[in-house]
C-alpha cells in the first residue's frame, strides 16, 4: 500500500529514509502511517480504504500527503481510524465509523471532523473499536463500541456510545486502549500513581490474577478496577495495551507485563 513512503510499492529489507529531517510525533497502524513535523503540519500515507488518511477520498498514497493545518500536536490511530489534537486544545477524528469518531453517529469520515470541546490534551489513545482521551482537568472520556464494558461506564456491553462519555474520576494521567479485534480492554494510570484496567479479561490481560474462563464471571469488568500497587508511572507511554497483553512502567523504571 506504499506504507514505506517511498512513492512506490516496492518491498525493502533494509531501512529507507522518508524525505525530510523535521519529523517528530508519529503513529503507524495497519498499513497506514501518520507523522507530525516540527512546524506542526500533519502528514499521512499508506492504506486509505476507509478514508483514514484524511484526504477526503479513499485513494492509497505511497508518499506523505498533508492534512490541512499547521497546529497539530499529537496523533494516534488504530484499525482504520485516527485522531489528533491541535495546540488550541481541540480534538479531531477521521476514518472508520462505528461511533469511533465521536460525532454522535456511526458515519465514516474521510476528512478530520472536530469532537466537541477545546480542553483536550495530547493524552489520546485509540483502541481497535473504542477511543479514549484525557482533558486538561484530568477527566477521562471514552466513546465507540462498548463490548466487554470497555468504555468503563458500568453499562451493558451492548450499549454503545458515539459521543464522548466521561469515565468517573478527575485525576487520570495516561490511558491506553488495546488493539484486540473483539475482546478489547483498556489501561490507565492516575496522578496518584495507581493503575487501573477494564474491559475483557482474555488471558488475564486485566492484571487481577484472574484468567478468563467462560461462565466464571471473570470474562470482563465494565468499570475501572485497580491493579495492586501505588508506584506505577504516570509519564508518557507509562501504559500500553496490546491485543491480549499489557505493559506498564513503574516509577523506578522497571517494566511489567501480563496477559497472553
PDB file of C-alpha atoms in Angstrom:
ATOM      1  CA  UNK A   1       0.000   0.000   0.000  1.00  0.00           C
ATOM      2  CA  UNK A   2       3.006   2.323  -0.167  1.00  0.00           C
ATOM      3  CA  UNK A   3       3.271   2.310   3.603  1.00  0.00           C
ATOM      4  CA  UNK A   4       7.044   2.885   3.469  1.00  0.00           C
ATOM      5  CA  UNK A   5       6.500   6.347   1.965  1.00  0.00           C
ATOM      6  CA  UNK A   6       8.880   5.836  -0.972  1.00  0.00           C
ATOM      7  CA  UNK A   7       6.436   6.754  -3.760  1.00  0.00           C
ATOM      8  CA  UNK A   8       6.313   3.119  -4.871  1.00  0.00           C
ATOM      9  CA  UNK A   9       5.019  -0.301  -3.805  1.00  0.00           C
ATOM     10  CA  UNK A  10       8.463  -1.907  -3.552  1.00  0.00           C
ATOM     11  CA  UNK A  11       9.398  -4.109  -0.597  1.00  0.00           C
ATOM     12  CA  UNK A  12      12.602  -3.166   1.278  1.00  0.00           C
ATOM     13  CA  UNK A  13      14.614  -5.396   3.597  1.00  0.00           C
ATOM     14  CA  UNK A  14      16.793  -2.543   4.864  1.00  0.00           C
ATOM     15  CA  UNK A  15      15.772   0.841   6.305  1.00  0.00           C
ATOM     16  CA  UNK A  16      14.985   3.523   3.718  1.00  0.00           C
ATOM     17  CA  UNK A  17      14.605   7.171   4.659  1.00  0.00           C
ATOM     18  CA  UNK A  18      11.399   9.082   4.152  1.00  0.00           C
ATOM     19  CA  UNK A  19      12.364  12.551   2.873  1.00  0.00           C
ATOM     20  CA  UNK A  20      12.715  15.288   5.468  1.00  0.00           C
ATOM     21  CA  UNK A  21      14.576  15.854   8.726  1.00  0.00           C
ATOM     22  CA  UNK A  22      11.917  17.502  10.891  1.00  0.00           C
ATOM     23  CA  UNK A  23       9.663  14.558  11.740  1.00  0.00           C
ATOM     24  CA  UNK A  24       8.519  14.214  15.368  1.00  0.00           C
ATOM     25  CA  UNK A  25       5.362  12.571  16.730  1.00  0.00           C
ATOM     26  CA  UNK A  26       4.265   9.502  14.790  1.00  0.00           C
ATOM     27  CA  UNK A  27       1.635   6.787  14.560  1.00  0.00           C
ATOM     28  CA  UNK A  28       1.641   3.624  12.470  1.00  0.00           C
ATOM     29  CA  UNK A  29      -1.367   1.351  12.367  1.00  0.00           C
ATOM     30  CA  UNK A  30      -2.390  -1.437   9.985  1.00  0.00           C
ATOM     31  CA  UNK A  31      -0.584  -0.247   6.855  1.00  0.00           C
ATOM     32  CA  UNK A  32      -1.401   3.426   7.431  1.00  0.00           C
ATOM     33  CA  UNK A  33       1.099   5.938   8.809  1.00  0.00           C
ATOM     34  CA  UNK A  34       0.905   9.436  10.283  1.00  0.00           C
ATOM     35  CA  UNK A  35       3.592  11.842  11.410  1.00  0.00           C
ATOM     36  CA  UNK A  36       3.737  15.417  12.686  1.00  0.00           C
ATOM     37  CA  UNK A  37       6.628  17.702  11.772  1.00  0.00           C
ATOM     38  CA  UNK A  38       8.229  20.322  13.984  1.00  0.00           C
ATOM     39  CA  UNK A  39       6.288  23.022  12.123  1.00  0.00           C
ATOM     40  CA  UNK A  40       3.001  21.485  13.328  1.00  0.00           C
ATOM     41  CA  UNK A  41       1.995  20.011   9.980  1.00  0.00           C
ATOM     42  CA  UNK A  42       0.452  16.530   9.876  1.00  0.00           C
ATOM     43  CA  UNK A  43       1.284  14.072   7.091  1.00  0.00           C
ATOM     44  CA  UNK A  44      -0.122  10.642   6.244  1.00  0.00           C
ATOM     45  CA  UNK A  45       0.470   7.829   3.764  1.00  0.00           C
ATOM     46  CA  UNK A  46      -0.295   4.171   3.074  1.00  0.00           C
ATOM     47  CA  UNK A  47      -3.604   2.316   3.098  1.00  0.00           C
ATOM     48  CA  UNK A  48      -6.680   4.542   2.757  1.00  0.00           C
ATOM     49  CA  UNK A  49      -9.575   2.120   2.229  1.00  0.00           C
ATOM     50  CA  UNK A  50     -11.653   3.748   4.985  1.00  0.00           C
ATOM     51  CA  UNK A  51     -10.578   7.344   4.424  1.00  0.00           C
ATOM     52  CA  UNK A  52      -8.078   7.082   7.285  1.00  0.00           C
ATOM     53  CA  UNK A  53      -5.542   9.296   5.514  1.00  0.00           C
ATOM     54  CA  UNK A  54      -7.852  12.297   5.910  1.00  0.00           C
ATOM     55  CA  UNK A  55      -7.721  13.368   2.262  1.00  0.00           C
ATOM     56  CA  UNK A  56     -11.474  13.399   1.594  1.00  0.00           C
ATOM     57  CA  UNK A  57     -11.096  10.283  -0.558  1.00  0.00           C
ATOM     58  CA  UNK A  58     -10.165   6.601  -0.274  1.00  0.00           C
ATOM     59  CA  UNK A  59      -7.092   6.597  -2.524  1.00  0.00           C
ATOM     60  CA  UNK A  60      -3.980   4.854  -1.181  1.00  0.00           C
ATOM     61  CA  UNK A  61      -0.882   7.063  -1.035  1.00  0.00           C
ATOM     62  CA  UNK A  62       2.731   5.890  -1.288  1.00  0.00           C
ATOM     63  CA  UNK A  63       4.178   9.291  -0.362  1.00  0.00           C
ATOM     64  CA  UNK A  64       3.303  11.554   2.578  1.00  0.00           C
ATOM     65  CA  UNK A  65       0.331  13.855   1.929  1.00  0.00           C
ATOM     66  CA  UNK A  66      -0.510  16.773   4.190  1.00  0.00           C
ATOM     67  CA  UNK A  67      -3.719  17.114   6.182  1.00  0.00           C
ATOM     68  CA  UNK A  68      -4.689  20.824   6.239  1.00  0.00           C
ATOM     69  CA  UNK A  69      -3.498  22.862   9.204  1.00  0.00           C
ATOM     70  CA  UNK A  70      -0.229  23.819  10.901  1.00  0.00           C
ATOM     71  CA  UNK A  71      -1.043  23.469  14.596  1.00  0.00           C
ATOM     72  CA  UNK A  72      -1.240  19.703  15.075  1.00  0.00           C
ATOM     73  CA  UNK A  73       0.164  18.490  18.402  1.00  0.00           C
ATOM     74  CA  UNK A  74      -0.420  14.725  18.799  1.00  0.00           C
ATOM     75  CA  UNK A  75      -1.737  11.910  16.620  1.00  0.00           C
ATOM     76  CA  UNK A  76      -2.850   8.351  17.314  1.00  0.00           C
ATOM     77  CA  UNK A  77      -4.639   5.626  15.441  1.00  0.00           C
ATOM     78  CA  UNK A  78      -5.912   2.101  15.283  1.00  0.00           C
ATOM     79  CA  UNK A  79      -7.524  -0.078  12.657  1.00  0.00           C
ATOM     80  CA  UNK A  80      -8.946   2.310  10.037  1.00  0.00           C
ATOM     81  CA  UNK A  81      -9.364   5.379  12.225  1.00  0.00           C
ATOM     82  CA  UNK A  82      -7.158   8.198  13.517  1.00  0.00           C
ATOM     83  CA  UNK A  83      -7.468  11.101  15.936  1.00  0.00           C
ATOM     84  CA  UNK A  84      -5.260  14.108  16.569  1.00  0.00           C
ATOM     85  CA  UNK A  85      -5.144  17.127  18.841  1.00  0.00           C
ATOM     86  CA  UNK A  86      -4.186  20.679  17.951  1.00  0.00           C
ATOM     87  CA  UNK A  87      -2.262  23.151  20.066  1.00  0.00           C
ATOM     88  CA  UNK A  88      -5.516  25.025  20.779  1.00  0.00           C
ATOM     89  CA  UNK A  89      -6.899  22.035  22.699  1.00  0.00           C
ATOM     90  CA  UNK A  90      -9.265  20.804  20.005  1.00  0.00           C
ATOM     91  CA  UNK A  91      -9.587  17.122  19.105  1.00  0.00           C
ATOM     92  CA  UNK A  92     -10.243  15.806  15.602  1.00  0.00           C
ATOM     93  CA  UNK A  93     -11.046  12.361  14.221  1.00  0.00           C
ATOM     94  CA  UNK A  94     -11.451  10.680  10.838  1.00  0.00           C
ATOM     95  CA  UNK A  95     -11.659   7.299   9.123  1.00  0.00           C
ATOM     96  CA  UNK A  96     -13.779   4.310  10.035  1.00  0.00           C
ATOM     97  CA  UNK A  97     -17.213   4.981  11.515  1.00  0.00           C
ATOM     98  CA  UNK A  98     -18.961   2.788  14.054  1.00  0.00           C
ATOM     99  CA  UNK A  99     -19.225   5.669  16.516  1.00  0.00           C
ATOM    100  CA  UNK A 100     -15.450   5.872  16.975  1.00  0.00           C
ATOM    101  CA  UNK A 101     -15.256   9.412  15.577  1.00  0.00           C
ATOM    102  CA  UNK A 102     -17.225  10.950  18.445  1.00  0.00           C
ATOM    103  CA  UNK A 103     -19.808  12.655  16.247  1.00  0.00           C
ATOM    104  CA  UNK A 104     -22.956  11.166  17.814  1.00  0.00           C
ATOM    105  CA  UNK A 105     -23.417   8.962  14.729  1.00  0.00           C
ATOM    106  CA  UNK A 106     -21.800   5.959  13.076  1.00  0.00           C
ATOM    107  CA  UNK A 107     -20.813   7.659   9.818  1.00  0.00           C
ATOM    108  CA  UNK A 108     -17.301   7.200   8.424  1.00  0.00           C
ATOM    109  CA  UNK A 109     -15.431  10.403   7.531  1.00  0.00           C
ATOM    110  CA  UNK A 110     -12.517  10.785   5.118  1.00  0.00           C
ATOM    111  CA  UNK A 111     -11.630  14.262   6.416  1.00  0.00           C
ATOM    112  CA  UNK A 112     -10.979  15.369  10.008  1.00  0.00           C
ATOM    113  CA  UNK A 113     -14.100  16.332  11.980  1.00  0.00           C
ATOM    114  CA  UNK A 114     -13.931  18.087  15.326  1.00  0.00           C
ATOM    115  CA  UNK A 115     -15.020  16.357  18.501  1.00  0.00           C
ATOM    116  CA  UNK A 116     -16.720  18.953  20.752  1.00  0.00           C
ATOM    117  CA  UNK A 117     -14.550  20.691  23.333  1.00  0.00           C
ATOM    118  CA  UNK A 118     -11.421  22.851  23.493  1.00  0.00           C
ATOM    119  CA  UNK A 119      -9.649  21.426  26.546  1.00  0.00           C
ATOM    120  CA  UNK A 120      -8.343  18.141  25.152  1.00  0.00           C
ATOM    121  CA  UNK A 121      -4.720  17.243  25.888  1.00  0.00           C
ATOM    122  CA  UNK A 122      -2.219  15.193  23.880  1.00  0.00           C
ATOM    123  CA  UNK A 123      -3.147  12.158  26.024  1.00  0.00           C
ATOM    124  CA  UNK A 124      -5.220  10.272  23.484  1.00  0.00           C
ATOM    125  CA  UNK A 125      -5.372   6.571  22.670  1.00  0.00           C
ATOM    126  CA  UNK A 126      -7.365   4.678  20.083  1.00  0.00           C
ATOM    127  CA  UNK A 127      -8.325   1.078  20.656  1.00  0.00           C
ATOM    128  CA  UNK A 128      -9.494  -1.199  17.881  1.00  0.00           C
ATOM    129  CA  UNK A 129     -13.133  -0.191  18.362  1.00  0.00           C
ATOM    130  CA  UNK A 130     -13.062   2.491  21.061  1.00  0.00           C
ATOM    131  CA  UNK A 131     -11.307   5.795  21.679  1.00  0.00           C
ATOM    132  CA  UNK A 132     -10.034   7.471  24.841  1.00  0.00           C
ATOM    133  CA  UNK A 133      -8.869  10.989  25.653  1.00  0.00           C
ATOM    134  CA  UNK A 134      -7.951  12.984  28.754  1.00  0.00           C
ATOM    135  CA  UNK A 135      -8.870  16.649  29.201  1.00  0.00           C
ATOM    136  CA  UNK A 136      -6.795  19.341  30.884  1.00  0.00           C
ATOM    137  CA  UNK A 137      -8.813  18.868  34.110  1.00  0.00           C
ATOM    138  CA  UNK A 138      -7.615  15.220  34.203  1.00  0.00           C
ATOM    139  CA  UNK A 139     -11.041  13.811  33.364  1.00  0.00           C
ATOM    140  CA  UNK A 140     -11.086  10.720  31.134  1.00  0.00           C
ATOM    141  CA  UNK A 141     -13.529  10.288  28.269  1.00  0.00           C
ATOM    142  CA  UNK A 142     -14.364   7.309  26.056  1.00  0.00           C
ATOM    143  CA  UNK A 143     -16.583   6.545  23.069  1.00  0.00           C
ATOM    144  CA  UNK A 144     -17.199   3.868  20.458  1.00  0.00           C
ATOM    145  CA  UNK A 145     -18.014   0.176  20.815  1.00  0.00           C
ATOM    146  CA  UNK A 146     -18.676  -0.931  24.399  1.00  0.00           C
ATOM    147  CA  UNK A 147     -18.184  -4.711  24.084  1.00  0.00           C
ATOM    148  CA  UNK A 148     -16.957  -6.037  27.414  1.00  0.00           C
ATOM    149  CA  UNK A 149     -17.713  -2.708  29.063  1.00  0.00           C
ATOM    150  CA  UNK A 150     -14.546  -1.261  27.550  1.00  0.00           C
ATOM    151  CA  UNK A 151     -15.948   2.265  27.793  1.00  0.00           C
ATOM    152  CA  UNK A 152     -15.671   1.985  31.582  1.00  0.00           C
ATOM    153  CA  UNK A 153     -19.129   3.249  32.486  1.00  0.00           C
ATOM    154  CA  UNK A 154     -20.534   0.109  34.138  1.00  0.00           C
ATOM    155  CA  UNK A 155     -23.102  -0.155  31.359  1.00  0.00           C
ATOM    156  CA  UNK A 156     -24.153  -3.302  29.440  1.00  0.00           C
ATOM    157  CA  UNK A 157     -21.694  -4.281  26.736  1.00  0.00           C
ATOM    158  CA  UNK A 158     -24.349  -3.960  24.033  1.00  0.00           C
ATOM    159  CA  UNK A 159     -24.911  -0.266  24.854  1.00  0.00           C
ATOM    160  CA  UNK A 160     -22.532   1.702  22.654  1.00  0.00           C
ATOM    161  CA  UNK A 161     -21.793   5.440  22.654  1.00  0.00           C
ATOM    162  CA  UNK A 162     -20.897   7.546  19.625  1.00  0.00           C
ATOM    163  CA  UNK A 163     -20.152  10.688  21.666  1.00  0.00           C
ATOM    164  CA  UNK A 164     -17.533  11.156  24.416  1.00  0.00           C
ATOM    165  CA  UNK A 165     -18.739   9.863  27.771  1.00  0.00           C
ATOM    166  CA  UNK A 166     -16.883  10.588  30.999  1.00  0.00           C
ATOM    167  CA  UNK A 167     -15.347   7.739  32.955  1.00  0.00           C
ATOM    168  CA  UNK A 168     -15.656   8.549  36.684  1.00  0.00           C
ATOM    169  CA  UNK A 169     -12.713  10.324  38.308  1.00  0.00           C
ATOM    170  CA  UNK A 170     -10.839  13.598  37.942  1.00  0.00           C
ATOM    171  CA  UNK A 171      -7.210  12.551  38.369  1.00  0.00           C
ATOM    172  CA  UNK A 172      -6.434  10.442  35.297  1.00  0.00           C
ATOM    173  CA  UNK A 173      -2.870  10.721  33.948  1.00  0.00           C
ATOM    174  CA  UNK A 174      -2.384   8.331  30.992  1.00  0.00           C
ATOM    175  CA  UNK A 175      -4.598   5.928  29.053  1.00  0.00           C
ATOM    176  CA  UNK A 176      -4.144   3.140  26.505  1.00  0.00           C
ATOM    177  CA  UNK A 177      -6.807   1.273  24.571  1.00  0.00           C
ATOM    178  CA  UNK A 178      -5.947  -2.233  23.408  1.00  0.00           C
ATOM    179  CA  UNK A 179      -5.606  -3.412  19.833  1.00  0.00           C
ATOM    180  CA  UNK A 180      -7.758  -6.511  20.244  1.00  0.00           C
ATOM    181  CA  UNK A 181     -10.063  -7.323  17.350  1.00  0.00           C
ATOM    182  CA  UNK A 182     -13.140  -8.004  19.504  1.00  0.00           C
ATOM    183  CA  UNK A 183     -12.092  -8.743  23.106  1.00  0.00           C
ATOM    184  CA  UNK A 184     -10.821  -5.245  23.894  1.00  0.00           C
ATOM    185  CA  UNK A 185      -9.644  -3.777  27.171  1.00  0.00           C
ATOM    186  CA  UNK A 186      -8.117  -0.534  28.448  1.00  0.00           C
ATOM    187  CA  UNK A 187      -5.474   0.570  30.949  1.00  0.00           C
ATOM    188  CA  UNK A 188      -4.995   3.914  32.649  1.00  0.00           C
ATOM    189  CA  UNK A 189      -2.909   5.477  35.381  1.00  0.00           C
ATOM    190  CA  UNK A 190      -3.974   8.178  37.818  1.00  0.00           C
ATOM    191  CA  UNK A 191      -1.958  11.081  39.158  1.00  0.00           C
ATOM    192  CA  UNK A 192      -1.647   9.214  42.474  1.00  0.00           C
ATOM    193  CA  UNK A 193       0.402   6.552  40.619  1.00  0.00           C
ATOM    194  CA  UNK A 194      -2.310   3.899  40.750  1.00  0.00           C
ATOM    195  CA  UNK A 195      -3.023   1.659  37.743  1.00  0.00           C
ATOM    196  CA  UNK A 196      -6.493   0.652  36.577  1.00  0.00           C
ATOM    197  CA  UNK A 197      -7.915  -1.687  33.932  1.00  0.00           C
ATOM    198  CA  UNK A 198     -11.303  -2.617  32.488  1.00  0.00           C
ATOM    199  CA  UNK A 199     -12.905  -4.472  29.574  1.00  0.00           C
ATOM    200  CA  UNK A 200     -12.392  -8.084  28.528  1.00  0.00           C
ATOM    201  CA  UNK A 201     -10.078 -10.277  30.588  1.00  0.00           C
ATOM    202  CA  UNK A 202      -8.904 -12.686  27.893  1.00  0.00           C
ATOM    203  CA  UNK A 203      -5.650 -14.371  29.051  1.00  0.00           C
ATOM    204  CA  UNK A 204      -5.792 -12.364  32.267  1.00  0.00           C
ATOM    205  CA  UNK A 205      -4.897  -9.128  30.496  1.00  0.00           C
ATOM    206  CA  UNK A 206      -6.645  -7.039  33.180  1.00  0.00           C
ATOM    207  CA  UNK A 207      -3.892  -7.912  35.650  1.00  0.00           C
ATOM    208  CA  UNK A 208      -6.086  -9.049  38.566  1.00  0.00           C
ATOM    209  CA  UNK A 209      -4.697 -12.556  38.947  1.00  0.00           C
ATOM    210  CA  UNK A 210      -7.788 -13.953  37.243  1.00  0.00           C
ATOM    211  CA  UNK A 211      -7.732 -15.832  33.987  1.00  0.00           C
ATOM    212  CA  UNK A 212     -10.688 -15.829  31.646  1.00  0.00           C
ATOM    213  CA  UNK A 213     -12.847 -18.944  31.918  1.00  0.00           C
ATOM    214  CA  UNK A 214     -16.231 -18.985  30.138  1.00  0.00           C
ATOM    215  CA  UNK A 215     -19.039 -18.664  32.653  1.00  0.00           C
ATOM    216  CA  UNK A 216     -16.708 -17.889  35.554  1.00  0.00           C
ATOM    217  CA  UNK A 217     -17.727 -14.269  35.972  1.00  0.00           C
ATOM    218  CA  UNK A 218     -14.154 -13.244  35.128  1.00  0.00           C
ATOM    219  CA  UNK A 219     -14.857 -12.504  31.472  1.00  0.00           C
ATOM    220  CA  UNK A 220     -14.921  -8.728  31.781  1.00  0.00           C
ATOM    221  CA  UNK A 221     -15.074  -5.690  34.051  1.00  0.00           C
ATOM    222  CA  UNK A 222     -17.158  -2.748  32.896  1.00  0.00           C
ATOM    223  CA  UNK A 223     -15.706  -0.252  35.389  1.00  0.00           C
ATOM    224  CA  UNK A 224     -12.073   0.645  36.086  1.00  0.00           C
ATOM    225  CA  UNK A 225     -10.625  -1.759  38.649  1.00  0.00           C
ATOM    226  CA  UNK A 226      -7.355  -1.060  40.407  1.00  0.00           C
ATOM    227  CA  UNK A 227      -4.313  -3.236  39.777  1.00  0.00           C
ATOM    228  CA  UNK A 228      -2.331  -3.594  43.030  1.00  0.00           C
ATOM    229  CA  UNK A 229       0.356  -1.030  43.757  1.00  0.00           C
ATOM    230  CA  UNK A 230       0.672   2.729  44.104  1.00  0.00           C
ATOM    231  CA  UNK A 231       4.027   3.244  42.431  1.00  0.00           C
ATOM    232  CA  UNK A 232       3.066   2.974  38.785  1.00  0.00           C
ATOM    233  CA  UNK A 233       4.406   5.619  36.425  1.00  0.00           C
ATOM    234  CA  UNK A 234       2.248   8.393  35.025  1.00  0.00           C
ATOM    235  CA  UNK A 235       4.506   9.750  32.270  1.00  0.00           C
ATOM    236  CA  UNK A 236       4.244   9.411  28.508  1.00  0.00           C
ATOM    237  CA  UNK A 237       3.746   5.789  27.408  1.00  0.00           C
ATOM    238  CA  UNK A 238       3.558   4.583  31.000  1.00  0.00           C
ATOM    239  CA  UNK A 239       0.955   2.006  29.916  1.00  0.00           C
ATOM    240  CA  UNK A 240       0.385   0.025  26.735  1.00  0.00           C
ATOM    241  CA  UNK A 241      -2.402  -2.404  25.830  1.00  0.00           C
ATOM    242  CA  UNK A 242      -1.695  -4.865  23.027  1.00  0.00           C
ATOM    243  CA  UNK A 243      -4.084  -7.372  21.522  1.00  0.00           C
ATOM    244  CA  UNK A 244      -4.237  -9.707  24.535  1.00  0.00           C
ATOM    245  CA  UNK A 245      -1.349  -8.421  26.646  1.00  0.00           C
ATOM    246  CA  UNK A 246      -0.351  -5.346  28.620  1.00  0.00           C
ATOM    247  CA  UNK A 247       2.754  -3.455  29.690  1.00  0.00           C
ATOM    248  CA  UNK A 248       3.261  -0.808  32.372  1.00  0.00           C
ATOM    249  CA  UNK A 249       6.254   1.067  33.758  1.00  0.00           C
ATOM    250  CA  UNK A 250       6.729   1.792  37.442  1.00  0.00           C
ATOM    251  CA  UNK A 251       8.239   4.944  38.915  1.00  0.00           C
ATOM    252  CA  UNK A 252      11.549   3.119  39.475  1.00  0.00           C
ATOM    253  CA  UNK A 253      11.862   2.433  35.756  1.00  0.00           C
ATOM    254  CA  UNK A 254      11.025  -1.290  35.911  1.00  0.00           C
ATOM    255  CA  UNK A 255       8.794  -2.713  33.185  1.00  0.00           C
ATOM    256  CA  UNK A 256       5.963  -5.141  33.946  1.00  0.00           C
ATOM    257  CA  UNK A 257       3.947  -7.351  31.593  1.00  0.00           C
ATOM    258  CA  UNK A 258       0.969  -9.714  31.782  1.00  0.00           C
ATOM    259  CA  UNK A 259      -1.658 -11.385  29.634  1.00  0.00           C
ATOM    260  CA  UNK A 260      -1.315 -13.677  26.640  1.00  0.00           C
TER     261      UNK A 260
END
